[in-house]
Each structure stands twice: as C-alpha cells, then as structure tokens.
PDB file of C-alpha atoms in Angstrom:
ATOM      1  CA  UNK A 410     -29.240 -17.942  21.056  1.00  0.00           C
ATOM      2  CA  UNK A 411     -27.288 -15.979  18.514  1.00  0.00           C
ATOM      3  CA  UNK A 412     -24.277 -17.435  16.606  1.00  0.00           C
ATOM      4  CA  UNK A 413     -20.799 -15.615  17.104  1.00  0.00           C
ATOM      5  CA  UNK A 414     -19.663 -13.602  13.973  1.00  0.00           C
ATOM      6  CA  UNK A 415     -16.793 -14.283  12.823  1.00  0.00           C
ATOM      7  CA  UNK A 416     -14.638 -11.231  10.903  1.00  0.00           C
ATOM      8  CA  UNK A 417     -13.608 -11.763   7.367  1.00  0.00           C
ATOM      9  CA  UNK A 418     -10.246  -9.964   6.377  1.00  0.00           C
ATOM     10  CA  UNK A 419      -9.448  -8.938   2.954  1.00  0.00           C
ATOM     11  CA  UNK A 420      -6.312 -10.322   1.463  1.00  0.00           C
ATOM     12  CA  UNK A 421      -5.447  -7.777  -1.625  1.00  0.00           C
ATOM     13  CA  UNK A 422      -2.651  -8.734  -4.604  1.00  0.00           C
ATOM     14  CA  UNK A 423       0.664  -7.216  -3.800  1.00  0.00           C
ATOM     15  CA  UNK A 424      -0.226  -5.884  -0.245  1.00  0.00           C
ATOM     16  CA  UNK A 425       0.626  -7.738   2.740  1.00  0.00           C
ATOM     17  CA  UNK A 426      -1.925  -8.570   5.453  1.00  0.00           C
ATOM     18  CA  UNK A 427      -0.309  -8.668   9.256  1.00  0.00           C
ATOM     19  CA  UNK A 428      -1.757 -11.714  11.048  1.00  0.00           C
ATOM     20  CA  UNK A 429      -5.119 -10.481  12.359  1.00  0.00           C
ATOM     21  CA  UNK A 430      -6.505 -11.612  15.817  1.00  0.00           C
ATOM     22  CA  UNK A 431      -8.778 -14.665  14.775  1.00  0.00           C
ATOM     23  CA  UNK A 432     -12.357 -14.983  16.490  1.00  0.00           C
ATOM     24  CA  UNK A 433     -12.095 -17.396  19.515  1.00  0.00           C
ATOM     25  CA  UNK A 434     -13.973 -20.511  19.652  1.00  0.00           C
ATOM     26  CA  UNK A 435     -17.409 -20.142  21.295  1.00  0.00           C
ATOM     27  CA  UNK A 436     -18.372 -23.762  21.271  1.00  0.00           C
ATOM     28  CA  UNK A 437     -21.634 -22.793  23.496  1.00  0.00           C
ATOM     29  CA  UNK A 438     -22.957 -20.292  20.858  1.00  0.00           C
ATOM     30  CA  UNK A 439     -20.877 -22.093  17.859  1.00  0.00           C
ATOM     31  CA  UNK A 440     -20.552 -19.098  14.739  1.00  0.00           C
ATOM     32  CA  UNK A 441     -21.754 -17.669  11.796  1.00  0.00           C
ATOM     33  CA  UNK A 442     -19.691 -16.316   8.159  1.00  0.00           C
ATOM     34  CA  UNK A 443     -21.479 -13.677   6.616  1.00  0.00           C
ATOM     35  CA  UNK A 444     -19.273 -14.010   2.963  1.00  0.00           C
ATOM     36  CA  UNK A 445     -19.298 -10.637   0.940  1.00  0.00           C
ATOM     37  CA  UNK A 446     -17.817 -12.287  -2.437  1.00  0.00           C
ATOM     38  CA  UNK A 447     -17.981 -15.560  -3.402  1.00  0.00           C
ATOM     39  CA  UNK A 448     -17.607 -18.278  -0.845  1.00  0.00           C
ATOM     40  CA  UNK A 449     -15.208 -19.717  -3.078  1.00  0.00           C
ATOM     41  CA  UNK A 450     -13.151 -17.100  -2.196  1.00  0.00           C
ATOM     42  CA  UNK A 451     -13.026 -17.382   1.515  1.00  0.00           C
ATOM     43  CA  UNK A 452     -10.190 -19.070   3.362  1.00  0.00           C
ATOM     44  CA  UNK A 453     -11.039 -20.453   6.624  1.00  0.00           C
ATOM     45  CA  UNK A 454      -7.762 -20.853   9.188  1.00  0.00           C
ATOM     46  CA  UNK A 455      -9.266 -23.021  12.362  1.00  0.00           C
ATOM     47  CA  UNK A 456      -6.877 -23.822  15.165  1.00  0.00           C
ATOM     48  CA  UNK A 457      -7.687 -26.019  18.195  1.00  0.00           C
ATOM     49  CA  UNK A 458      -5.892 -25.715  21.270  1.00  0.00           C
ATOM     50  CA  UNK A 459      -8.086 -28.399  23.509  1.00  0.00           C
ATOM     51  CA  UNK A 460      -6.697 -31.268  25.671  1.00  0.00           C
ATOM     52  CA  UNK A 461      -9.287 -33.389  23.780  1.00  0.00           C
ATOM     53  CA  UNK A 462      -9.662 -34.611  19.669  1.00  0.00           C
ATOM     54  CA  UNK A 463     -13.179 -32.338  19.106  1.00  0.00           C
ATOM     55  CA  UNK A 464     -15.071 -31.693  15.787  1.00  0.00           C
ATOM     56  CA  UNK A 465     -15.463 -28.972  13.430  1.00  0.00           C
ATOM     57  CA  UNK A 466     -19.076 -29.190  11.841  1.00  0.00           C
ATOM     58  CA  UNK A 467     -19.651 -26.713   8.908  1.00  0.00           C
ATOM     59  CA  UNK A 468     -23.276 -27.173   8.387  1.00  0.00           C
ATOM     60  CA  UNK A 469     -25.326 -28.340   4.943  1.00  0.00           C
ATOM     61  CA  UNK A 470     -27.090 -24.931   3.652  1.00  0.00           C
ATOM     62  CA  UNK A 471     -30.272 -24.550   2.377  1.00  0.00           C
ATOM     63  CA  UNK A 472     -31.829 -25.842  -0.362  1.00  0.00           C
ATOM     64  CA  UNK A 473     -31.921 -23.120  -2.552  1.00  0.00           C
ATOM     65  CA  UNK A 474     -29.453 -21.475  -2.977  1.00  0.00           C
ATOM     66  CA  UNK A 475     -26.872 -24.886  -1.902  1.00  0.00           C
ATOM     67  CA  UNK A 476     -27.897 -27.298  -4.394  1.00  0.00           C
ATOM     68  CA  UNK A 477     -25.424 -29.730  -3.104  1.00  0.00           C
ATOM     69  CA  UNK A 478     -27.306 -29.366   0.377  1.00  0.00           C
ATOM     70  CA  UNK A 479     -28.160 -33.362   0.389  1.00  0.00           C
ATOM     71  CA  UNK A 480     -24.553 -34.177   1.007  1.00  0.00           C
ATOM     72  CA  UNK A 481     -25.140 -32.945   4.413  1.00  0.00           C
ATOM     73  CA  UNK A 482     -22.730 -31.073   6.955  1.00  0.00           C
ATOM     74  CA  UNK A 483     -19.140 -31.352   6.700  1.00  0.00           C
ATOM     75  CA  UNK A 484     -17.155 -32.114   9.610  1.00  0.00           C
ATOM     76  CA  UNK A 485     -13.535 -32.753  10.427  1.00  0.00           C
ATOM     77  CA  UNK A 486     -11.596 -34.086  13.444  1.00  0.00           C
ATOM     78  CA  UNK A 487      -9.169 -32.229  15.271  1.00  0.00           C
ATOM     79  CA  UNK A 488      -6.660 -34.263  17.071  1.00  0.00           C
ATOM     80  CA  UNK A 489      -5.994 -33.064  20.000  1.00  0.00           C
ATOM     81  CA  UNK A 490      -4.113 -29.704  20.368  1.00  0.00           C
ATOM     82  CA  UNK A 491      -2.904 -28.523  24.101  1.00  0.00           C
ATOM     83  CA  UNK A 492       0.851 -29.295  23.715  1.00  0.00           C
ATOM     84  CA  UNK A 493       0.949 -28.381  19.778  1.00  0.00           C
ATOM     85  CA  UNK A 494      -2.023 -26.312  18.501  1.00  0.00           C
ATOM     86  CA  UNK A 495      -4.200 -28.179  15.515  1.00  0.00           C
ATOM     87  CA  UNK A 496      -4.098 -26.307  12.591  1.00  0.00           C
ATOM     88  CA  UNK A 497      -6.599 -26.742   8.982  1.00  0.00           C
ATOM     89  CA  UNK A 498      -7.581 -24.603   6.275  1.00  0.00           C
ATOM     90  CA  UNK A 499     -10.558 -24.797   4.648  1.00  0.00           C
ATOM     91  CA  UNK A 500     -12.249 -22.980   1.440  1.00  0.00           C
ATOM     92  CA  UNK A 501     -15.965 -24.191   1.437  1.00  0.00           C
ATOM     93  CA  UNK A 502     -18.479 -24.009  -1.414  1.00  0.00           C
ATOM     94  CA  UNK A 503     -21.741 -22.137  -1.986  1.00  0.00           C
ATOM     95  CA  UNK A 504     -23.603 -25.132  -3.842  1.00  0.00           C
ATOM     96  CA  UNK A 505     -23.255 -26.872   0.002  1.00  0.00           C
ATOM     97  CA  UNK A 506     -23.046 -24.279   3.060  1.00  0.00           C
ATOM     98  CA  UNK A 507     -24.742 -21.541   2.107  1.00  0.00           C
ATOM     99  CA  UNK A 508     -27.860 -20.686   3.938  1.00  0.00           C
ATOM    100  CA  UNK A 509     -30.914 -18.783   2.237  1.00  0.00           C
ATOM    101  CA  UNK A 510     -29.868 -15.857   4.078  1.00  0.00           C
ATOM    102  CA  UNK A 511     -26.417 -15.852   2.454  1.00  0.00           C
ATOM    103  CA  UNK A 512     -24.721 -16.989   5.751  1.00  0.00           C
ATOM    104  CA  UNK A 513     -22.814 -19.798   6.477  1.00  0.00           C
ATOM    105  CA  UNK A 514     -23.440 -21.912   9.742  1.00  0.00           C
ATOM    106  CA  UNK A 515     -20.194 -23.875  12.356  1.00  0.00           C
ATOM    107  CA  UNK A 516     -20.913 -26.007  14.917  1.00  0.00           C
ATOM    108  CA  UNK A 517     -18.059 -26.903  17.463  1.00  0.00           C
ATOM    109  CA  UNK A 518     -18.118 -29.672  19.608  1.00  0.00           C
ATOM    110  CA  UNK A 519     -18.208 -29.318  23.372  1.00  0.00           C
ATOM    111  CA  UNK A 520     -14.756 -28.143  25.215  1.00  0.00           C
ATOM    112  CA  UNK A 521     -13.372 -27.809  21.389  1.00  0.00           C
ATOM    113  CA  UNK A 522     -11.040 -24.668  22.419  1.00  0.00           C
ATOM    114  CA  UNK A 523      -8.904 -22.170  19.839  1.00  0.00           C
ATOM    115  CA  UNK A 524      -9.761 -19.558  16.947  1.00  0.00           C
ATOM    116  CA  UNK A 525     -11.408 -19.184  13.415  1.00  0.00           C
ATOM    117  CA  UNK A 526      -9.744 -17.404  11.048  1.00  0.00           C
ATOM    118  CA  UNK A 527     -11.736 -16.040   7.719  1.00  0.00           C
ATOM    119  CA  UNK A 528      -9.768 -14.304   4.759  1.00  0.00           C
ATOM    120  CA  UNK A 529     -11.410 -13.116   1.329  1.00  0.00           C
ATOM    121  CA  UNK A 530      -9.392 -14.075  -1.595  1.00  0.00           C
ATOM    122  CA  UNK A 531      -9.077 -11.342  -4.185  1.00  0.00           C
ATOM    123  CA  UNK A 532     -10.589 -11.444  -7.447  1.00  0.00           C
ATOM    124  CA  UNK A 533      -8.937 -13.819 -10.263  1.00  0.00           C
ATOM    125  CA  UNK A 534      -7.209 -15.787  -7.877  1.00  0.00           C
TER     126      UNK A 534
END
C-alpha cells in the first residue's frame, strides 16, 4: 500500500506565504516527505484533532545515508485534540530519517485525526 505524499511549500526571504491547505492525516496509509533541499531545512507543522492522545512516529532511515539510524524512530504524543486542536513543529535530520531513496517515512497511530504541514526553509537560514 502506498504512503500519502505530503506537499512541501517553499517559504522565500521577504515574501509572505498564505497558510496553505496541509495534507490530512491518513493514518491507514500513514505518509511519505520527499525533501528537495536539505532536511534540515524542512519545517514540519502536525495538528491532531482526535478525541483520543495518538502518536506521531517519524521513522529511523536507512543506514546509509542516516548514520544516526540506530537511535531508532522518533515518536511524540499528542494529547488529545477534539475540543482544542494539538499543535507541534518539528525540523528532523538527515543523519536519522532519511531513507536510501531520499524519502522520509510517518507512521500515525490508529484514529490519530488532523493535518501535516511541510515548509522548505530558504537558504542561509
């Protein structure tokens, strides 16, 4: 079963970016980041909207190119989020998520409801 994409926006000095529509949640399918630049660079805006607290799995990439693979997956707890949506950011590195195939794999948890956001940070920022 094929991972959902999810869109990376560019953020650009001295331009403004409108809020775009974030990808929503496909917890059966769970996603996929295909970074451009540096995953360094990439802002990740997850919101949970669920009844339920449900994690957010980024998963350990390969090793090579993620050298830092062995300290496994990274996962986080969102509290629950129907009355006030959950909100984190996250900027991930290469040396961990990064798959050979220069993707980067996220697992939701079951019923974990909302969006994932993905911006590209310009360069020398």
């Amino acid at each position: 079963m094929a991972r959902t994409a999810i869109t990376i926006n560019a953020i650009s000095v001295n331009t403004a970016l409108a809020n775009p529509t974030d990808t929503t949640a496909d917890a059966t399918n769970s996603h996929v980041l295909t970074p451009t630049k540096p995953l360094g660079k990439i802002l990740l805006r997850v919101t949970h909207t669920a009844s339920g607290a449900k994690n957010f799995t980024v998963k350990a990439g390969d090793s090579p190119p993620a050298v830092a693979a062995g300290q496994g997956d990274f996962t986080t707890s969102f509290a629950a989020g129907n009355v006030t949506p959950v909100v984190k950011f996250f900027v991930l590195s290469s040396d961990r998520f990064q798959q050979d195939d220069g993707t980067i794999n996220i697992d939701l948890e079951s019923g974990f409801t909302g969006t994932i956001g993905a911006f590209s940070m310009p360069a020398g920022v």
